[in-house]
């Protein structure tokens, strides 16, 4: 569930009437028991003519979110799209409640380790009121601190700029900085501006990493969070946009072991693991990188299994994706897929998804990564809304520490 790193999709104007009609015909077509589409379509088009937008029913919202996952071209884990839990938070638009419900999302989706695919949908964008934005790429990401003495980053280099900006905005990192300090949640609304919110430790479920054979691996002090909740992609359903709609599945091991911990511009652990394994690194032909990468990924899968936290391996998930593909074809539907994302980042040719072509035409509903949201996710800029022209008094964004026990909110279950 790693968020895409480059997606040049802009938030372009849409024909709301046309998209609403296409979506409603899709919804009624896949739900014959809802009856003919014409009465609902007439109602929606009249609402659009009057207000410029319309409100989805609970059934339409849940279906739209699930189909957006079904249509996610860069996600390999779509077989269980119908099991997505939809939390309807459309009445929520203020920053404090958005942050509190994000914490509830993590608790509920984490489910004690038995991860549940979940989406929380906040207030939509309307002609009269802009919707809230969540800056973070994922609800849980780790800080990256530039160390001038060593000329290196402590933590996740991907979020060095983000860390610097939220620190400038008022976040106080821990006194003892580590490689795995959880960044604050940054919520921006037109009314509240930019606000920072510390996630309660109780909802940040992490797995300490060890190895099934090498005891020294635990001494590396590595860990990773259990719930990969993407939070900066816009959910687009039938001409209605929901810019704040964090969603999660569960991790495929290579997302952590072959990307987050291994990429040169992330934690870059392959050289260290290779050295501890005693591998011959004098030549690329010894394939020392490959050996170290396999052991790092074995450690991830072993550790999640030991902690009883849901995770899947790339071979199993590749086979499941082809099952999903066959089901979609049998249903007469297109299944968009981006080969460069579907093929796992290690042992690609050993997986069945490698040896075929895919339909690349994107269809809706869908999750969209707008360019400004992509930039905010790693650099904490640009702001979504202009600052007041003449502020009453300069002040930093409020840093809220969410109290889990006092701010816990009920969870609607579809």
mmCIF file of C-alpha atoms in Angstrom, residues 41-374:
data_model
loop_
_atom_site.group_PDB
_atom_site.id
_atom_site.type_symbol
_atom_site.label_atom_id
_atom_site.label_comp_id
_atom_site.label_asym_id
_atom_site.label_seq_id
_atom_site.Cartn_x
_atom_site.Cartn_y
_atom_site.Cartn_z
ATOM 1 C CA UNK A 41 -30.852 9.729 -11.608
ATOM 2 C CA UNK A 42 -33.607 12.311 -11.993
ATOM 3 C CA UNK A 43 -33.263 13.208 -8.303
ATOM 4 C CA UNK A 44 -29.465 13.545 -8.499
ATOM 5 C CA UNK A 45 -29.449 15.624 -11.675
ATOM 6 C CA UNK A 46 -31.968 18.021 -10.132
ATOM 7 C CA UNK A 47 -29.774 18.320 -7.032
ATOM 8 C CA UNK A 48 -26.725 19.032 -9.213
ATOM 9 C CA UNK A 49 -28.616 21.707 -11.144
ATOM 10 C CA UNK A 50 -29.583 23.377 -7.878
ATOM 11 C CA UNK A 51 -26.355 23.066 -5.852
ATOM 12 C CA UNK A 52 -23.587 22.067 -8.259
ATOM 13 C CA UNK A 53 -23.104 18.726 -6.516
ATOM 14 C CA UNK A 54 -25.055 15.909 -4.846
ATOM 15 C CA UNK A 55 -24.902 13.647 -1.813
ATOM 16 C CA UNK A 56 -24.309 9.931 -2.114
ATOM 17 C CA UNK A 57 -26.520 7.516 -0.220
ATOM 18 C CA UNK A 58 -24.698 5.289 2.264
ATOM 19 C CA UNK A 59 -24.992 2.392 -0.186
ATOM 20 C CA UNK A 60 -23.604 4.440 -3.065
ATOM 21 C CA UNK A 61 -20.724 5.702 -0.923
ATOM 22 C CA UNK A 62 -19.719 2.211 0.217
ATOM 23 C CA UNK A 63 -19.977 0.812 -3.303
ATOM 24 C CA UNK A 64 -17.994 3.712 -4.765
ATOM 25 C CA UNK A 65 -15.172 3.309 -2.251
ATOM 26 C CA UNK A 66 -14.957 -0.445 -2.828
ATOM 27 C CA UNK A 67 -14.955 -0.043 -6.606
ATOM 28 C CA UNK A 68 -12.242 2.626 -6.295
ATOM 29 C CA UNK A 69 -10.098 -0.056 -4.644
ATOM 30 C CA UNK A 70 -11.156 -2.527 -7.337
ATOM 31 C CA UNK A 71 -9.932 -0.048 -9.946
ATOM 32 C CA UNK A 72 -6.603 0.800 -8.263
ATOM 33 C CA UNK A 73 -4.158 0.037 -11.056
ATOM 34 C CA UNK A 74 -1.102 0.107 -8.788
ATOM 35 C CA UNK A 75 -2.455 -2.195 -6.079
ATOM 36 C CA UNK A 76 -1.786 -5.930 -6.283
ATOM 37 C CA UNK A 77 -4.015 -6.829 -3.308
ATOM 38 C CA UNK A 78 -7.474 -6.202 -4.763
ATOM 39 C CA UNK A 79 -8.944 -9.696 -4.527
ATOM 40 C CA UNK A 80 -10.811 -8.763 -1.343
ATOM 41 C CA UNK A 81 -12.170 -5.403 -2.535
ATOM 42 C CA UNK A 82 -15.700 -6.310 -1.469
ATOM 43 C CA UNK A 83 -14.559 -6.701 2.156
ATOM 44 C CA UNK A 84 -13.468 -3.051 2.490
ATOM 45 C CA UNK A 85 -14.973 -1.524 5.629
ATOM 46 C CA UNK A 86 -16.352 1.945 4.934
ATOM 47 C CA UNK A 87 -16.483 4.454 7.782
ATOM 48 C CA UNK A 88 -18.818 7.275 6.797
ATOM 49 C CA UNK A 89 -17.469 10.455 8.381
ATOM 50 C CA UNK A 90 -18.873 12.916 5.855
ATOM 51 C CA UNK A 91 -20.241 15.101 8.634
ATOM 52 C CA UNK A 92 -16.706 15.647 9.928
ATOM 53 C CA UNK A 93 -14.818 18.633 8.539
ATOM 54 C CA UNK A 94 -13.026 20.267 11.497
ATOM 55 C CA UNK A 95 -9.356 19.450 11.981
ATOM 56 C CA UNK A 96 -9.516 18.122 15.541
ATOM 57 C CA UNK A 97 -12.243 15.581 14.773
ATOM 58 C CA UNK A 98 -10.585 14.553 11.518
ATOM 59 C CA UNK A 99 -7.414 13.758 13.482
ATOM 60 C CA UNK A 100 -9.339 11.930 16.211
ATOM 61 C CA UNK A 101 -11.118 9.797 13.629
ATOM 62 C CA UNK A 102 -7.814 9.013 11.924
ATOM 63 C CA UNK A 103 -6.623 7.644 15.256
ATOM 64 C CA UNK A 104 -9.813 5.607 15.494
ATOM 65 C CA UNK A 105 -9.217 4.362 11.964
ATOM 66 C CA UNK A 106 -5.806 3.017 13.001
ATOM 67 C CA UNK A 107 -7.202 1.307 16.088
ATOM 68 C CA UNK A 108 -10.129 -0.236 14.250
ATOM 69 C CA UNK A 109 -8.198 -1.275 11.148
ATOM 70 C CA UNK A 110 -5.307 -2.603 13.245
ATOM 71 C CA UNK A 111 -7.732 -4.898 15.078
ATOM 72 C CA UNK A 112 -5.089 -6.265 17.425
ATOM 73 C CA UNK A 113 -2.965 -7.455 14.508
ATOM 74 C CA UNK A 114 -5.689 -8.972 12.338
ATOM 75 C CA UNK A 115 -5.622 -6.082 9.875
ATOM 76 C CA UNK A 116 -8.962 -5.097 8.326
ATOM 77 C CA UNK A 117 -9.103 -3.220 4.994
ATOM 78 C CA UNK A 118 -10.746 0.077 5.938
ATOM 79 C CA UNK A 119 -11.485 3.492 4.487
ATOM 80 C CA UNK A 120 -12.613 6.542 6.460
ATOM 81 C CA UNK A 121 -14.353 9.129 4.282
ATOM 82 C CA UNK A 122 -14.493 12.709 5.503
ATOM 83 C CA UNK A 123 -16.499 15.670 4.185
ATOM 84 C CA UNK A 124 -16.515 16.071 0.393
ATOM 85 C CA UNK A 125 -15.472 19.042 -1.677
ATOM 86 C CA UNK A 126 -18.494 21.212 -2.563
ATOM 87 C CA UNK A 127 -18.973 24.478 -4.492
ATOM 88 C CA UNK A 128 -19.591 26.295 -1.213
ATOM 89 C CA UNK A 129 -17.167 24.588 1.177
ATOM 90 C CA UNK A 130 -13.703 23.127 0.606
ATOM 91 C CA UNK A 131 -12.946 19.755 2.145
ATOM 92 C CA UNK A 132 -10.232 19.005 4.735
ATOM 93 C CA UNK A 133 -6.824 17.772 3.633
ATOM 94 C CA UNK A 134 -4.413 15.369 5.321
ATOM 95 C CA UNK A 135 -0.836 16.228 4.368
ATOM 96 C CA UNK A 136 0.837 12.942 5.394
ATOM 97 C CA UNK A 137 1.361 10.274 2.735
ATOM 98 C CA UNK A 138 0.320 7.682 5.296
ATOM 99 C CA UNK A 139 -1.216 8.130 8.721
ATOM 100 C CA UNK A 140 1.963 6.650 10.200
ATOM 101 C CA UNK A 141 5.319 7.727 8.778
ATOM 102 C CA UNK A 142 8.729 8.136 10.413
ATOM 103 C CA UNK A 143 10.691 11.366 10.773
ATOM 104 C CA UNK A 144 13.963 12.033 8.996
ATOM 105 C CA UNK A 145 16.494 14.268 10.816
ATOM 106 C CA UNK A 146 19.466 15.771 9.029
ATOM 107 C CA UNK A 147 22.634 15.270 11.078
ATOM 108 C CA UNK A 148 25.154 17.952 10.097
ATOM 109 C CA UNK A 149 27.993 16.187 11.942
ATOM 110 C CA UNK A 150 27.697 12.948 9.972
ATOM 111 C CA UNK A 151 26.193 14.381 6.796
ATOM 112 C CA UNK A 152 23.464 11.741 6.936
ATOM 113 C CA UNK A 153 19.801 11.457 7.858
ATOM 114 C CA UNK A 154 18.665 9.785 11.062
ATOM 115 C CA UNK A 155 15.368 8.055 10.259
ATOM 116 C CA UNK A 156 13.575 8.048 6.919
ATOM 117 C CA UNK A 157 15.272 10.323 4.357
ATOM 118 C CA UNK A 158 12.069 10.467 2.319
ATOM 119 C CA UNK A 159 10.540 12.661 5.017
ATOM 120 C CA UNK A 160 13.499 14.920 5.822
ATOM 121 C CA UNK A 161 11.845 18.009 4.294
ATOM 122 C CA UNK A 162 8.490 17.123 5.834
ATOM 123 C CA UNK A 163 10.151 16.749 9.240
ATOM 124 C CA UNK A 164 11.922 20.083 8.944
ATOM 125 C CA UNK A 165 8.729 21.878 7.947
ATOM 126 C CA UNK A 166 6.518 20.435 10.707
ATOM 127 C CA UNK A 167 9.277 21.259 13.191
ATOM 128 C CA UNK A 168 9.221 24.842 11.944
ATOM 129 C CA UNK A 169 5.439 24.782 12.396
ATOM 130 C CA UNK A 170 5.764 23.822 16.038
ATOM 131 C CA UNK A 171 6.312 20.063 16.320
ATOM 132 C CA UNK A 172 8.789 19.087 19.003
ATOM 133 C CA UNK A 173 10.651 15.865 18.210
ATOM 134 C CA UNK A 174 11.495 13.530 21.109
ATOM 135 C CA UNK A 175 14.462 14.548 23.233
ATOM 136 C CA UNK A 176 16.158 11.307 22.235
ATOM 137 C CA UNK A 177 15.720 11.121 18.488
ATOM 138 C CA UNK A 178 15.578 7.685 16.876
ATOM 139 C CA UNK A 179 15.212 6.236 13.390
ATOM 140 C CA UNK A 180 11.547 5.479 14.038
ATOM 141 C CA UNK A 181 9.930 8.579 15.544
ATOM 142 C CA UNK A 182 6.314 8.864 14.379
ATOM 143 C CA UNK A 183 5.555 12.148 12.646
ATOM 144 C CA UNK A 184 2.559 14.229 13.718
ATOM 145 C CA UNK A 185 -0.604 14.103 11.665
ATOM 146 C CA UNK A 186 -0.983 17.330 9.694
ATOM 147 C CA UNK A 187 -4.573 18.362 8.936
ATOM 148 C CA UNK A 188 -5.459 21.478 6.985
ATOM 149 C CA UNK A 189 -8.896 23.038 6.680
ATOM 150 C CA UNK A 190 -10.062 26.371 5.309
ATOM 151 C CA UNK A 191 -11.392 27.313 8.758
ATOM 152 C CA UNK A 192 -8.659 25.995 11.058
ATOM 153 C CA UNK A 193 -5.647 26.401 8.795
ATOM 154 C CA UNK A 194 -2.778 23.968 9.424
ATOM 155 C CA UNK A 195 -2.901 21.978 12.662
ATOM 156 C CA UNK A 196 -0.552 19.313 14.019
ATOM 157 C CA UNK A 197 -1.774 16.280 15.979
ATOM 158 C CA UNK A 198 0.271 13.693 17.848
ATOM 159 C CA UNK A 199 -1.065 10.191 17.350
ATOM 160 C CA UNK A 200 -1.688 8.254 20.583
ATOM 161 C CA UNK A 201 0.889 5.517 21.104
ATOM 162 C CA UNK A 202 -1.958 3.074 21.662
ATOM 163 C CA UNK A 203 -2.983 3.237 17.986
ATOM 164 C CA UNK A 204 0.535 3.017 16.528
ATOM 165 C CA UNK A 205 0.963 -0.757 16.302
ATOM 166 C CA UNK A 206 4.579 -1.575 15.459
ATOM 167 C CA UNK A 207 6.442 -4.832 14.885
ATOM 168 C CA UNK A 208 10.012 -5.272 16.114
ATOM 169 C CA UNK A 209 12.087 -7.056 13.479
ATOM 170 C CA UNK A 210 14.140 -10.161 14.104
ATOM 171 C CA UNK A 211 15.376 -13.035 11.940
ATOM 172 C CA UNK A 212 14.434 -16.730 12.129
ATOM 173 C CA UNK A 213 18.110 -17.789 12.193
ATOM 174 C CA UNK A 214 20.398 -14.815 12.837
ATOM 175 C CA UNK A 215 20.089 -13.609 16.431
ATOM 176 C CA UNK A 216 22.188 -10.501 15.729
ATOM 177 C CA UNK A 217 19.409 -9.130 13.502
ATOM 178 C CA UNK A 218 17.288 -8.110 16.500
ATOM 179 C CA UNK A 219 20.202 -5.979 17.675
ATOM 180 C CA UNK A 220 19.789 -3.724 14.639
ATOM 181 C CA UNK A 221 16.822 -2.171 16.444
ATOM 182 C CA UNK A 222 14.540 -2.208 13.423
ATOM 183 C CA UNK A 223 10.767 -2.027 13.478
ATOM 184 C CA UNK A 224 7.874 -1.080 11.217
ATOM 185 C CA UNK A 225 4.257 -0.096 11.680
ATOM 186 C CA UNK A 226 1.494 -2.618 11.032
ATOM 187 C CA UNK A 227 -1.199 -0.583 9.242
ATOM 188 C CA UNK A 228 -0.288 0.971 5.854
ATOM 189 C CA UNK A 229 -2.996 3.654 5.708
ATOM 190 C CA UNK A 230 -2.539 5.920 2.661
ATOM 191 C CA UNK A 231 -3.923 9.340 3.494
ATOM 192 C CA UNK A 232 -3.129 11.869 0.747
ATOM 193 C CA UNK A 233 -5.087 10.409 -2.172
ATOM 194 C CA UNK A 234 -8.422 11.848 -3.269
ATOM 195 C CA UNK A 235 -11.388 9.489 -3.536
ATOM 196 C CA UNK A 236 -13.394 10.356 -6.651
ATOM 197 C CA UNK A 237 -16.888 8.862 -6.945
ATOM 198 C CA UNK A 238 -19.278 9.893 -9.689
ATOM 199 C CA UNK A 239 -18.159 13.522 -9.906
ATOM 200 C CA UNK A 240 -17.847 14.015 -6.129
ATOM 201 C CA UNK A 241 -14.376 14.359 -4.585
ATOM 202 C CA UNK A 242 -13.353 13.330 -1.073
ATOM 203 C CA UNK A 243 -9.796 14.702 -0.612
ATOM 204 C CA UNK A 244 -9.496 13.212 2.887
ATOM 205 C CA UNK A 245 -10.240 9.496 2.707
ATOM 206 C CA UNK A 246 -7.449 7.449 4.356
ATOM 207 C CA UNK A 247 -7.558 3.771 3.419
ATOM 208 C CA UNK A 248 -5.569 0.645 4.120
ATOM 209 C CA UNK A 249 -5.140 -2.969 3.245
ATOM 210 C CA UNK A 250 -2.307 -4.949 4.777
ATOM 211 C CA UNK A 251 1.361 -5.029 3.912
ATOM 212 C CA UNK A 252 3.024 -7.206 1.328
ATOM 213 C CA UNK A 253 6.406 -8.006 2.834
ATOM 214 C CA UNK A 254 8.444 -6.554 -0.022
ATOM 215 C CA UNK A 255 6.926 -3.098 0.546
ATOM 216 C CA UNK A 256 8.837 -3.013 3.814
ATOM 217 C CA UNK A 257 11.812 -5.291 3.161
ATOM 218 C CA UNK A 258 12.584 -4.473 -0.478
ATOM 219 C CA UNK A 259 11.546 -0.799 -0.566
ATOM 220 C CA UNK A 260 11.157 1.064 2.753
ATOM 221 C CA UNK A 261 14.156 -0.542 4.447
ATOM 222 C CA UNK A 262 16.247 -1.309 1.362
ATOM 223 C CA UNK A 263 15.962 1.581 -1.101
ATOM 224 C CA UNK A 264 19.096 3.723 -1.309
ATOM 225 C CA UNK A 265 17.065 6.892 -0.652
ATOM 226 C CA UNK A 266 15.203 5.345 2.273
ATOM 227 C CA UNK A 267 16.791 3.341 5.116
ATOM 228 C CA UNK A 268 19.415 1.788 2.792
ATOM 229 C CA UNK A 269 20.064 -1.239 5.006
ATOM 230 C CA UNK A 270 21.390 -3.660 2.376
ATOM 231 C CA UNK A 271 25.100 -2.844 2.919
ATOM 232 C CA UNK A 272 24.767 -3.178 6.699
ATOM 233 C CA UNK A 273 22.893 -6.471 6.474
ATOM 234 C CA UNK A 274 25.414 -7.810 3.950
ATOM 235 C CA UNK A 275 28.300 -6.940 6.268
ATOM 236 C CA UNK A 276 26.639 -8.655 9.233
ATOM 237 C CA UNK A 277 26.010 -11.719 7.076
ATOM 238 C CA UNK A 278 29.700 -11.825 6.166
ATOM 239 C CA UNK A 279 29.011 -11.641 2.436
ATOM 240 C CA UNK A 280 31.685 -10.981 -0.190
ATOM 241 C CA UNK A 281 30.907 -7.431 -1.339
ATOM 242 C CA UNK A 282 34.030 -7.031 -3.493
ATOM 243 C CA UNK A 283 32.113 -7.551 -6.728
ATOM 244 C CA UNK A 284 28.544 -7.196 -7.927
ATOM 245 C CA UNK A 285 28.886 -10.663 -9.459
ATOM 246 C CA UNK A 286 28.762 -12.247 -6.021
ATOM 247 C CA UNK A 287 25.123 -11.056 -5.879
ATOM 248 C CA UNK A 288 25.644 -9.929 -2.308
ATOM 249 C CA UNK A 289 22.874 -7.354 -2.626
ATOM 250 C CA UNK A 290 20.409 -10.050 -3.662
ATOM 251 C CA UNK A 291 21.379 -12.314 -0.786
ATOM 252 C CA UNK A 292 21.061 -9.515 1.758
ATOM 253 C CA UNK A 293 17.726 -8.439 0.290
ATOM 254 C CA UNK A 294 16.282 -11.943 0.656
ATOM 255 C CA UNK A 295 17.364 -12.178 4.298
ATOM 256 C CA UNK A 296 15.939 -8.731 5.061
ATOM 257 C CA UNK A 297 12.600 -9.767 3.580
ATOM 258 C CA UNK A 298 12.670 -13.084 5.425
ATOM 259 C CA UNK A 299 13.106 -11.096 8.632
ATOM 260 C CA UNK A 300 10.066 -8.938 7.869
ATOM 261 C CA UNK A 301 7.772 -11.892 7.127
ATOM 262 C CA UNK A 302 9.084 -13.851 10.116
ATOM 263 C CA UNK A 303 8.621 -10.921 12.504
ATOM 264 C CA UNK A 304 5.076 -10.073 11.435
ATOM 265 C CA UNK A 305 4.084 -13.740 11.658
ATOM 266 C CA UNK A 306 5.678 -14.034 15.110
ATOM 267 C CA UNK A 307 3.788 -10.920 16.245
ATOM 268 C CA UNK A 308 0.557 -12.304 14.726
ATOM 269 C CA UNK A 309 0.139 -9.272 12.472
ATOM 270 C CA UNK A 310 -1.377 -9.779 9.034
ATOM 271 C CA UNK A 311 1.100 -9.665 6.159
ATOM 272 C CA UNK A 312 1.455 -11.454 2.838
ATOM 273 C CA UNK A 313 4.383 -12.498 0.655
ATOM 274 C CA UNK A 314 4.836 -11.521 -2.976
ATOM 275 C CA UNK A 315 4.396 -15.027 -4.393
ATOM 276 C CA UNK A 316 1.057 -15.589 -2.661
ATOM 277 C CA UNK A 317 -0.216 -12.114 -3.495
ATOM 278 C CA UNK A 318 0.758 -12.469 -7.158
ATOM 279 C CA UNK A 319 -1.318 -15.629 -7.446
ATOM 280 C CA UNK A 320 -4.221 -13.911 -5.687
ATOM 281 C CA UNK A 321 -4.036 -11.009 -8.125
ATOM 282 C CA UNK A 322 -4.422 -13.309 -11.105
ATOM 283 C CA UNK A 323 -7.439 -14.841 -9.385
ATOM 284 C CA UNK A 324 -8.866 -11.327 -9.016
ATOM 285 C CA UNK A 325 -8.105 -10.641 -12.674
ATOM 286 C CA UNK A 326 -9.968 -13.763 -13.806
ATOM 287 C CA UNK A 327 -12.964 -12.856 -11.670
ATOM 288 C CA UNK A 328 -13.092 -9.382 -13.169
ATOM 289 C CA UNK A 329 -12.839 -10.752 -16.702
ATOM 290 C CA UNK A 330 -15.573 -13.301 -15.963
ATOM 291 C CA UNK A 331 -17.770 -10.435 -14.759
ATOM 292 C CA UNK A 332 -17.163 -8.602 -18.023
ATOM 293 C CA UNK A 333 -15.235 -5.774 -16.368
ATOM 294 C CA UNK A 334 -11.920 -4.134 -17.199
ATOM 295 C CA UNK A 335 -9.195 -4.537 -14.616
ATOM 296 C CA UNK A 336 -6.662 -1.712 -14.939
ATOM 297 C CA UNK A 337 -3.166 -2.649 -13.832
ATOM 298 C CA UNK A 338 0.184 -0.881 -13.953
ATOM 299 C CA UNK A 339 2.766 -3.588 -14.698
ATOM 300 C CA UNK A 340 5.584 -1.584 -13.103
ATOM 301 C CA UNK A 341 3.688 -1.565 -9.800
ATOM 302 C CA UNK A 342 1.975 -4.951 -9.904
ATOM 303 C CA UNK A 343 5.228 -6.877 -10.418
ATOM 304 C CA UNK A 344 6.923 -7.223 -6.999
ATOM 305 C CA UNK A 345 10.200 -5.350 -6.373
ATOM 306 C CA UNK A 346 12.124 -8.598 -5.860
ATOM 307 C CA UNK A 347 12.075 -11.945 -7.696
ATOM 308 C CA UNK A 348 9.649 -10.443 -10.204
ATOM 309 C CA UNK A 349 10.246 -13.054 -12.910
ATOM 310 C CA UNK A 350 9.455 -15.816 -10.405
ATOM 311 C CA UNK A 351 5.910 -14.511 -9.959
ATOM 312 C CA UNK A 352 3.070 -15.164 -12.422
ATOM 313 C CA UNK A 353 2.164 -11.480 -12.716
ATOM 314 C CA UNK A 354 5.445 -10.831 -14.550
ATOM 315 C CA UNK A 355 4.638 -12.824 -17.666
ATOM 316 C CA UNK A 356 1.692 -10.964 -19.156
ATOM 317 C CA UNK A 357 0.309 -7.602 -20.247
ATOM 318 C CA UNK A 358 -2.502 -5.668 -18.580
ATOM 319 C CA UNK A 359 -5.244 -3.209 -19.448
ATOM 320 C CA UNK A 360 -3.920 0.238 -18.535
ATOM 321 C CA UNK A 361 -7.053 2.349 -19.104
ATOM 322 C CA UNK A 362 -8.033 3.968 -15.806
ATOM 323 C CA UNK A 363 -11.720 3.857 -14.903
ATOM 324 C CA UNK A 364 -13.794 5.362 -12.091
ATOM 325 C CA UNK A 365 -14.531 5.466 -9.251
ATOM 326 C CA UNK A 366 -10.872 5.798 -8.306
ATOM 327 C CA UNK A 367 -8.281 6.998 -5.829
ATOM 328 C CA UNK A 368 -6.316 9.885 -7.375
ATOM 329 C CA UNK A 369 -2.991 11.365 -6.296
ATOM 330 C CA UNK A 370 -3.071 15.058 -7.186
ATOM 331 C CA UNK A 371 0.265 16.750 -7.750
ATOM 332 C CA UNK A 372 -0.099 19.231 -4.888
ATOM 333 C CA UNK A 373 -1.063 16.421 -2.504
ATOM 334 C CA UNK A 374 1.953 14.395 -3.650
#
